[in-house]
XYZ file of C-alpha atoms in Angstrom:
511
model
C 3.919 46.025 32.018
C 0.804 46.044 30.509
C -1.116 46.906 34.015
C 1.370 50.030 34.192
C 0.646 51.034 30.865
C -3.276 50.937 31.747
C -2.314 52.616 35.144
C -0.663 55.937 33.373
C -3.866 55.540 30.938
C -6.114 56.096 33.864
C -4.179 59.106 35.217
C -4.049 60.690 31.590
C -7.840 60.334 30.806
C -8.608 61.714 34.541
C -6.335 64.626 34.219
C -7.600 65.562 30.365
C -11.195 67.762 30.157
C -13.858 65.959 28.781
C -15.029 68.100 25.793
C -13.506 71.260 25.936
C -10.856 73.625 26.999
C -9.009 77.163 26.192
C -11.734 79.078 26.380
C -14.656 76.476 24.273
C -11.831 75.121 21.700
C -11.977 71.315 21.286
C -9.819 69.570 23.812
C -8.172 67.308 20.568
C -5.170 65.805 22.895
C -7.437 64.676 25.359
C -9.937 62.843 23.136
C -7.349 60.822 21.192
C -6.279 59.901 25.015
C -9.387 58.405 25.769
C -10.156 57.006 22.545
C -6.222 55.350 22.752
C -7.334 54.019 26.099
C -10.851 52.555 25.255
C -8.821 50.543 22.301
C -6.349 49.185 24.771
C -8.661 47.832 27.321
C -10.909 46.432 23.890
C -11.795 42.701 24.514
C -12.667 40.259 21.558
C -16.117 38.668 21.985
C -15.761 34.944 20.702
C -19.458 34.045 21.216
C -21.208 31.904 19.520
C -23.486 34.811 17.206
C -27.350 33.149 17.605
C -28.235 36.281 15.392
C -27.022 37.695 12.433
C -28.188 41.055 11.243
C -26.454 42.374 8.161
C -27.368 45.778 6.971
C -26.555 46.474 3.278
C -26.493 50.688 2.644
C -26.852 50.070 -1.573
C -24.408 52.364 -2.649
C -23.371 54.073 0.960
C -19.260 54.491 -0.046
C -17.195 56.271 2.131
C -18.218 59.872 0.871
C -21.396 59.069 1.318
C -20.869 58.176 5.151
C -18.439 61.134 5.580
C -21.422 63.572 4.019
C -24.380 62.125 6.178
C -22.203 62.174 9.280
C -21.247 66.130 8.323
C -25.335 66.167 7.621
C -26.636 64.107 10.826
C -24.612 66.594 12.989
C -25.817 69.951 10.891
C -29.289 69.359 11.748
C -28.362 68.394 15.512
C -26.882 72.307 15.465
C -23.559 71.569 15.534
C -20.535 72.411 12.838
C -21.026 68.392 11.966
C -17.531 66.975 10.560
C -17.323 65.628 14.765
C -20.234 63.454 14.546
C -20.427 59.897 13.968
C -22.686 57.530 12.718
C -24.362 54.976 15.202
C -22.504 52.273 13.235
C -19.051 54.350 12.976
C -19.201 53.869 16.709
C -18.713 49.959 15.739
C -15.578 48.434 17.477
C -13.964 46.473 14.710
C -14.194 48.166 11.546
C -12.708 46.859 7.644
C -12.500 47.464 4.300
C -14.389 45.179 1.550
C -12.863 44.597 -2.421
C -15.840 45.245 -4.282
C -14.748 43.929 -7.805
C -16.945 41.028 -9.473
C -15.633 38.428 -11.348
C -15.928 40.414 -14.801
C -15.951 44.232 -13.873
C -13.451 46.437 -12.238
C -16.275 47.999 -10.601
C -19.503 46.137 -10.029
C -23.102 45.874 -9.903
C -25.546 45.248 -7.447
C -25.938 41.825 -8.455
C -22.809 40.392 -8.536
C -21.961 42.356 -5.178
C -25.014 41.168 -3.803
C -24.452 37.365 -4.153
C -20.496 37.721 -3.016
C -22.395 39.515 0.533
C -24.558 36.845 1.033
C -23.449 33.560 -0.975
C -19.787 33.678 -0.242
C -18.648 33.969 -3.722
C -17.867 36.555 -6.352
C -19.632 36.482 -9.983
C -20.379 38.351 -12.979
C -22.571 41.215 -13.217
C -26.268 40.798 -13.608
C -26.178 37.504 -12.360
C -28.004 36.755 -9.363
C -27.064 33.499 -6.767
C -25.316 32.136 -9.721
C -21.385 31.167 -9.763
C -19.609 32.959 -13.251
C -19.965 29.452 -15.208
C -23.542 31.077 -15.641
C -23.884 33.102 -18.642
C -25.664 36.604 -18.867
C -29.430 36.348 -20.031
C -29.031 32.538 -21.131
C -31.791 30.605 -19.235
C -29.999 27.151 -19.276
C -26.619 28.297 -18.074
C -28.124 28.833 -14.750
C -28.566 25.171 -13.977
C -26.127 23.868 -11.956
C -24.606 27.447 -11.615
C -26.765 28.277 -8.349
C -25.083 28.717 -5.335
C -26.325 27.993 -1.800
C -26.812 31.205 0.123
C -27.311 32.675 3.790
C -30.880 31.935 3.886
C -30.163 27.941 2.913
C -27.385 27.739 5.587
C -29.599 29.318 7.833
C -32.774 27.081 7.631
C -30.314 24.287 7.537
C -29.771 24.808 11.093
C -33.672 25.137 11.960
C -32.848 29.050 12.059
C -35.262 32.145 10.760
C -35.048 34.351 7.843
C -36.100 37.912 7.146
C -35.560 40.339 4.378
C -36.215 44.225 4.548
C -35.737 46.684 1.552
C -37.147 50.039 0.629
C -36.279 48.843 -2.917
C -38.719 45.487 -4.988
C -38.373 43.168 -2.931
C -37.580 41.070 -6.323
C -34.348 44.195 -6.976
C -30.816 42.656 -7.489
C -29.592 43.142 -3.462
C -32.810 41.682 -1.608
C -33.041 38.622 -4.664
C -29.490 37.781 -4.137
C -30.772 35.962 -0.930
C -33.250 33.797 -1.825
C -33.425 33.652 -5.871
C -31.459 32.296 -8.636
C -31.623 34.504 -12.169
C -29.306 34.291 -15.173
C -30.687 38.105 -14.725
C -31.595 40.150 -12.730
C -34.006 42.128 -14.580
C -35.898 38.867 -14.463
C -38.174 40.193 -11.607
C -41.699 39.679 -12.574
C -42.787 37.367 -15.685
C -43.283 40.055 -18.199
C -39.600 40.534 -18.416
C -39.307 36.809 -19.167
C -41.550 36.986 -22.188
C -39.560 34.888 -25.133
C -36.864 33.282 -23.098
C -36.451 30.049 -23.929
C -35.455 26.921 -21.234
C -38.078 27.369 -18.494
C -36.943 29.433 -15.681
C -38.967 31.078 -13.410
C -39.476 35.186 -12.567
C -37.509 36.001 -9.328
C -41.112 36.977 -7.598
C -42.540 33.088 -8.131
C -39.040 31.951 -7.222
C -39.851 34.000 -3.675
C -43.129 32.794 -2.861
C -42.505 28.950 -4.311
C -38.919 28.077 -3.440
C -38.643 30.204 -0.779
C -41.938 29.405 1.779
C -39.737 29.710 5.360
C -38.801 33.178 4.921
C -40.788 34.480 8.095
C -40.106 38.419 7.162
C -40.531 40.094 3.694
C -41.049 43.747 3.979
C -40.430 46.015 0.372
C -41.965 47.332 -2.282
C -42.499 45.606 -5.978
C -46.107 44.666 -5.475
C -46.555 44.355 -9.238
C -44.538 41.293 -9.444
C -47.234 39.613 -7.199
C -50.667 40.200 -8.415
C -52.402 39.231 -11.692
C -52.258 41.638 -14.439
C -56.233 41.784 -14.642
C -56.026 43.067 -10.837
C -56.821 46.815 -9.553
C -53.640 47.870 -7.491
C -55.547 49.132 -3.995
C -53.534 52.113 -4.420
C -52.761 52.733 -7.947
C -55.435 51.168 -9.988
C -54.251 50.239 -13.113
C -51.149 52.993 -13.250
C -48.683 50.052 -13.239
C -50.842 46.850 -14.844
C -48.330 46.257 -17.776
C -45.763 45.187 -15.223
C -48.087 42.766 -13.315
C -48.222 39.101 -13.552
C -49.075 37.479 -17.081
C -49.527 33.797 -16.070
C -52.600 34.663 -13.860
C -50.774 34.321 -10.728
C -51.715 36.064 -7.273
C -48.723 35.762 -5.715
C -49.915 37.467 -2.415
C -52.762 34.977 -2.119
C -50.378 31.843 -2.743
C -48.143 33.288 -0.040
C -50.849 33.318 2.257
C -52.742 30.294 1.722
C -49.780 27.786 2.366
C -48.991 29.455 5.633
C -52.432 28.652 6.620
C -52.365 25.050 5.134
C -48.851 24.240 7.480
C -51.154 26.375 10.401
C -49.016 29.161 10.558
C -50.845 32.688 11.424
C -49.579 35.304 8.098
C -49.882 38.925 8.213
C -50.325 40.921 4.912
C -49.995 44.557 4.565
C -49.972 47.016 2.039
C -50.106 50.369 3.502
C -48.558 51.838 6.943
C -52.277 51.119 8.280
C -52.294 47.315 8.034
C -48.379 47.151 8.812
C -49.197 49.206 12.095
C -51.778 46.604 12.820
C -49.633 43.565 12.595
C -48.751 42.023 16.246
C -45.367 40.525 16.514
C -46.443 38.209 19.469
C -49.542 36.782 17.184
C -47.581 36.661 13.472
C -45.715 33.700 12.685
C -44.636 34.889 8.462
C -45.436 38.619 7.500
C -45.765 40.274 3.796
C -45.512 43.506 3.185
C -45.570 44.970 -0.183
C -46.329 48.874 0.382
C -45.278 50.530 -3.189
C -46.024 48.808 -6.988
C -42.647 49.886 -7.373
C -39.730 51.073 -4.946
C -40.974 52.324 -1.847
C -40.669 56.181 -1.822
C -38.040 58.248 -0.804
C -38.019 59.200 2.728
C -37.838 63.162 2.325
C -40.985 62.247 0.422
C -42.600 59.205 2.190
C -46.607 59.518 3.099
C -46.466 58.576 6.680
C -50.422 58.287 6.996
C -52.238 55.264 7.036
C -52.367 54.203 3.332
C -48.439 55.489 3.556
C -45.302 53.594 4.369
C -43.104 52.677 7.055
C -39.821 53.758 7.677
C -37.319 51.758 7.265
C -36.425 51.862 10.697
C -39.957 50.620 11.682
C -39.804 48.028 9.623
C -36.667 46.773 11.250
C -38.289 46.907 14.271
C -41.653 44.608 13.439
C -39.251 41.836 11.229
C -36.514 41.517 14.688
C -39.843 41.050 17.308
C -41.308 38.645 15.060
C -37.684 36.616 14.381
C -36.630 36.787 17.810
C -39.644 34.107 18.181
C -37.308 31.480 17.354
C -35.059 30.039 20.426
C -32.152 29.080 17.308
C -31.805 32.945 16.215
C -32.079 34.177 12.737
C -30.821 35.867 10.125
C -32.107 39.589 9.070
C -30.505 41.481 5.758
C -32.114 45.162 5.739
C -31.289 47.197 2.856
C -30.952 50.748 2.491
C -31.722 50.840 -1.744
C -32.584 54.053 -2.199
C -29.082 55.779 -1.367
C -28.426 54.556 -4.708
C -31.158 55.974 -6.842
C -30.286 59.167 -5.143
C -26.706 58.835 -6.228
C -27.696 57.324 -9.758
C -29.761 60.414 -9.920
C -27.422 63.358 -8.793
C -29.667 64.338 -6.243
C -27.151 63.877 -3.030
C -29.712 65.503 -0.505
C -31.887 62.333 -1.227
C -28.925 60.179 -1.270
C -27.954 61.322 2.284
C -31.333 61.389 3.893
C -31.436 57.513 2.825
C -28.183 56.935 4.761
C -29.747 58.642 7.715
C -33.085 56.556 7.885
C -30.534 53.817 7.294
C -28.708 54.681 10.550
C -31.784 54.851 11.956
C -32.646 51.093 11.211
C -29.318 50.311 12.874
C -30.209 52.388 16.111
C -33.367 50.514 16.442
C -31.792 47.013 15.597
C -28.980 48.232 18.114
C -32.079 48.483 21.199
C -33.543 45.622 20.481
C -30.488 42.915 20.395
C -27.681 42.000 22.694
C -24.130 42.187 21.571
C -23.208 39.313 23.604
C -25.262 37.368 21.280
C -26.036 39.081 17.834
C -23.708 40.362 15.370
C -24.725 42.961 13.493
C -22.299 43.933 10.120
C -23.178 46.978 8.457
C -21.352 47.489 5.023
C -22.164 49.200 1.672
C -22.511 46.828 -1.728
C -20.273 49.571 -4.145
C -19.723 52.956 -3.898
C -20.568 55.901 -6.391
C -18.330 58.600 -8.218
C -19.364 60.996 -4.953
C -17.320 63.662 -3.906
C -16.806 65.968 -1.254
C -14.615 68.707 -2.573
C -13.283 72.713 -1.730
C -11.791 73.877 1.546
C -14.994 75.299 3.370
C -15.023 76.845 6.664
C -15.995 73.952 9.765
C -19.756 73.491 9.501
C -20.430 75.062 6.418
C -23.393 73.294 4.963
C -22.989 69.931 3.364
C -25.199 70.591 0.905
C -24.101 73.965 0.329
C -21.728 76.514 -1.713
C -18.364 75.941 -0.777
C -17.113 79.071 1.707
C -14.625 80.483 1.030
C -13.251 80.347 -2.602
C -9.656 81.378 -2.293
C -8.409 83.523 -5.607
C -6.259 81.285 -6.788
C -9.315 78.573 -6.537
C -11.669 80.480 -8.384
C -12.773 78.957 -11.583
C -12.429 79.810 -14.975
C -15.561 81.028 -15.427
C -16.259 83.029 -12.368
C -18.943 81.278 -10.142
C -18.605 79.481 -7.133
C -19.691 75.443 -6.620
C -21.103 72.962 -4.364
C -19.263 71.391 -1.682
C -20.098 68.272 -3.174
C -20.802 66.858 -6.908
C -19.998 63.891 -9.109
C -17.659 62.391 -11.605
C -20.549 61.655 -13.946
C -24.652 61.799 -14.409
C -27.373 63.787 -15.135
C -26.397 66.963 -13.267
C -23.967 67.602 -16.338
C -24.159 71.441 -17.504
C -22.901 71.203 -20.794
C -20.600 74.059 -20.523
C -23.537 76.806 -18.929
C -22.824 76.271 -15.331
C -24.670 78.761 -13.026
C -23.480 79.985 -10.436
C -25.037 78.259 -7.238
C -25.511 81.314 -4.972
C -28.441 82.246 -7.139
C -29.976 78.601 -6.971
C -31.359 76.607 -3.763
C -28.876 73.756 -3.461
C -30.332 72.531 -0.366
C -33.916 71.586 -2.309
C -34.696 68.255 -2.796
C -34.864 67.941 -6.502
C -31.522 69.788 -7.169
C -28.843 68.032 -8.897
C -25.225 68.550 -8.272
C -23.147 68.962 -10.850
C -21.228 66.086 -13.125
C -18.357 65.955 -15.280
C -19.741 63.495 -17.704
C -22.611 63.757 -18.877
C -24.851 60.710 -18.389
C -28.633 60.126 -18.058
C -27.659 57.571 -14.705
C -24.514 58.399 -12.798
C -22.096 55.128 -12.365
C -21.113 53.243 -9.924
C -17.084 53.234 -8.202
C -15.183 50.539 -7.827
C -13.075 51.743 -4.709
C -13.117 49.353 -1.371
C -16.454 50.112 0.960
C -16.437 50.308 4.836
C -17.464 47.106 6.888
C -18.371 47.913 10.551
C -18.901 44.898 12.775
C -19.773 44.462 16.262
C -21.157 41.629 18.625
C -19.894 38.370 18.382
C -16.824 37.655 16.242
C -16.818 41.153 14.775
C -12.813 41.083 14.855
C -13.049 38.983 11.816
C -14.118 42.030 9.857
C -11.118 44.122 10.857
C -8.695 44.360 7.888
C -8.563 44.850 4.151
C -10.932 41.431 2.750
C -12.455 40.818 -0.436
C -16.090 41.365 -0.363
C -17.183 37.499 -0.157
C -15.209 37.432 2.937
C -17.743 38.657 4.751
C -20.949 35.797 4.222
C -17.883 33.076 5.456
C -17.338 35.631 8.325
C -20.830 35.951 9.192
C -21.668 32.418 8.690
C -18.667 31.437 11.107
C -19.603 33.358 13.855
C -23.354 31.670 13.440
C -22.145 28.701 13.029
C -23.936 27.784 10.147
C -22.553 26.284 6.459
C -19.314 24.705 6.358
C -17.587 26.313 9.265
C -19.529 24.825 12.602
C -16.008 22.711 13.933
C -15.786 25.307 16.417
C -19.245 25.096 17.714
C -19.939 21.831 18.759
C -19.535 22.808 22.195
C -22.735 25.110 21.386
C -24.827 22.360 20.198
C -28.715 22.713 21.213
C -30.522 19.879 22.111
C -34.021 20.561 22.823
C -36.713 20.660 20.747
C -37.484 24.654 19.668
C -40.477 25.772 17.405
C -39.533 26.727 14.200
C -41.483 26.943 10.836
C -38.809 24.609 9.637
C -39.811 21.402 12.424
């Protein structure tokens, strides 16, 4: 039965058009066809997953995917709601409960640590179970939680983290640090706490010495407070270290001491410059603060790298190791952009965040790496009016139908937001007379707030390569670090992979 059924399959997708018929129209009927085939004929891939690559977009809900799909296809010069993503193309695709322990909807924290230590917690807290308490020092101990990056060096495995956000922000710390806060980042927002815990940035270069990839921005964190910044002189000195501390230059010198060769960079020169096949550990550290926006990133050489490139230097330098390893690249700024009402910004991010996945997508093998790319929370973003196919994304919406005309006359933006800056307190303009398509503009709220909210609705998880079917479904966001750490075969869940065992000797910084 099930050969006839793939039989008539075959006859329907050979008779349908591929792409178009009736005179240009979209051939709809025949496109479901082959898309109902190419589910049918779907295997599951039950390899053993020697990578893991999981790519966090901070803040990249399902509007925001839907608008930067609609975007990604405008500027390819076609209407744009057709398009997909690279990762929409995914196979096995889910949804992910974002609530944390305390909050209906959730910070980055809390959502952070259920992605990548298997658990859910309070907000603010950072690789902490909710025993810990918010801001109390001593709580923390015996509250942390092992994470990812533990179960992965357990296993003689590397580790790599790339942001565009601090490296020491609440997403990329949830891997490797343990804070009763997270604005704990640097030492000078740990001035009067009592009990003796450390600033997420020491916790990074002391606790944390066999990460082989940290690319990011937060350089402040790292260098002594009486130090020139080689880009910004002393514009950001109040932030940097108080306990004398160079951070960098710790970092370096005990990769040399266990002769390891370390690459540091702080500019798109020196990154450039750094050879995969000759770097064992690499630093980069290219902004004080979060790296810039990329409709605004310098791309010369005391500039920054994409985050795409950056994906591509941290995989050729893990893919030394013969175990595999484990690679979280975030996409932060989507959320600024969204925190900030400025959706063009917010969508570009998602779009150099596809671009990451395309590059991580070239240089793996699906047989053997899974790669999960999911969103931490969404945002009060919506996509709203009943435009005309392609009108612009970031446009007016076209056409306004009488009886949707609003009270006061002018027209609005295809998209805007349940709350923020972009509030008009009751003197809305009309857009037609504005450029909504500018960087800088803000689309209108309903509330008004100086830093638009997060949602609490489910995100999308997209999964492919080994053991992606575990993704498919409705799961609560912890779900996915057992999921991932399954299909590795790392932390509690290796029964299955005996049969996978290595036995000979590999190099690793961890032997």
């Amino acid at each position: 039965m099930d050969l006839l059924l793939y039989l008539c399959l075959v006859l329907v997708s050979l008779q349908v058009s591929d792409g178009t018929h009736r005179q240009g129209k979209p051939d709809w009927f025949g496109h479901a066809q082959r898309e109902l085939h190419e589910a049918l004929i779907r295997n599951y891939n039950t390899n053993k997953a020697k990578n893991v690559i999981l790519f966090i977009g901070d803040g990249m809900g399902m509007s925001t995917v839907t608008a930067a799909r609609i975007l990604r296809g405008q500027l390819n010069g076609s209407p744009g709601e057709e398009n997909l993503l690279e990762f929409e193309k995914f196979p096995h695709v889910g949804l992910a409960k974002v609530y944390s322990s305390d909050r209906q909807t959730p910070d980055s924290a809390a959502t952070a640590t259920a992605l990548l230590c298997g658990v859910k917690t309070n907000s603010q807290l950072i690789g902490l179970d909710d025993s810990a308490v918010v801001g109390n020092c001593t709580s923390q101990f015996g509250a942390e939680i092992n994470c990812m990056n533990d179960w992965f060096e357990e296993q003689g495995r590397s580790m790599g983290i790339v942001t565009n956000t601090k490296l020491t922000h609440a997403t990329p710390a949830a891997g490797y640090a343990h804070a009763a806060s997270r604005v704990w980042e640097g030492d000078v927002h740990m001035q009067g706490v009592p009990g003796g815990c450390k600033d997420i940035a020491h916790q990074l270069v002391y606790n944390n010495s066999n990460i082989q990839v940290l690319f990011g921005g937060g350089r402040q964190y790292f260098i002594r407070n009486r130090q020139q910044d080689p880009q910004y002189g002393d514009a950001f000195i109040s932030f940097q270290r108080q306990d004398d501390l160079d951070l960098i230059e710790i970092w370096g010198r005990d990769k040399k001491w266990r002769r390891y060769t370390p690459k540091y960079a702080w500019n798109k020169q020196q990154f450039d410059a750094i050879d995969p096949d000759q770097t064992d550990f690499a630093l980069g550290l290219f902004n004080p603060q979060h790296m810039q926006y990329e409709l605004e990133r310098d791309k010369g050489p005391n500039g920054e790298p994409s985050l795409a490139e950056m994906t591509d230097k941290a995989i050729k330098i893990l893919r030394h190791n013969d175990r595999g390893f484990f690679l979280m690249v975030e996409g932060g700024r989507i959320d600024h952009g969204h925190h900030n009402n400025t959706a063009k910004r917010a969508l570009y991010e998602t779009l150099a965040f596809e671009d990451a996945v395309k590059t991580a997508l070239k240089l793996t093998n699906s047989s053997e790496t899974l790669i999960v790319v999911t969103a931490d929370h969404s945002h009060v973003f919506n996509i709203g009016g009943h435009s005309y196919r392609g009108n612009d994304i970031l446009g007016v919406v076209n056409p306004i139908a009488p009886e949707e005309l609003p009270v006061d006359g002018n027209a609005w933006t295809t998209l805007s937001y349940g709350n923020g800056p972009g509030y008009d307190w009751g003197f809305r303009k009309d857009p037609n007379s504005i450029d909504t398509t500018h960087n800088d503009y803000r689309q209108v709220s309903a509330v008004p707030l100086l830093y638009e909210t997060h949602s609490g609705e489910d995100v999308p998880v997209y999964a492919n390569g080994p053991m992606a079917h575990l993704f498919d479904g409705v799961h609560e966001q912890h779900f996915l670090a057992h999921a991932m750490a399954y299909a590795a075969c790392v932390g509690i869940n290796k029964q299955h992979c005996i049969q996978h065992a290595q036995t000979k000797p590999v190099f690793t910084p961890m032997t």
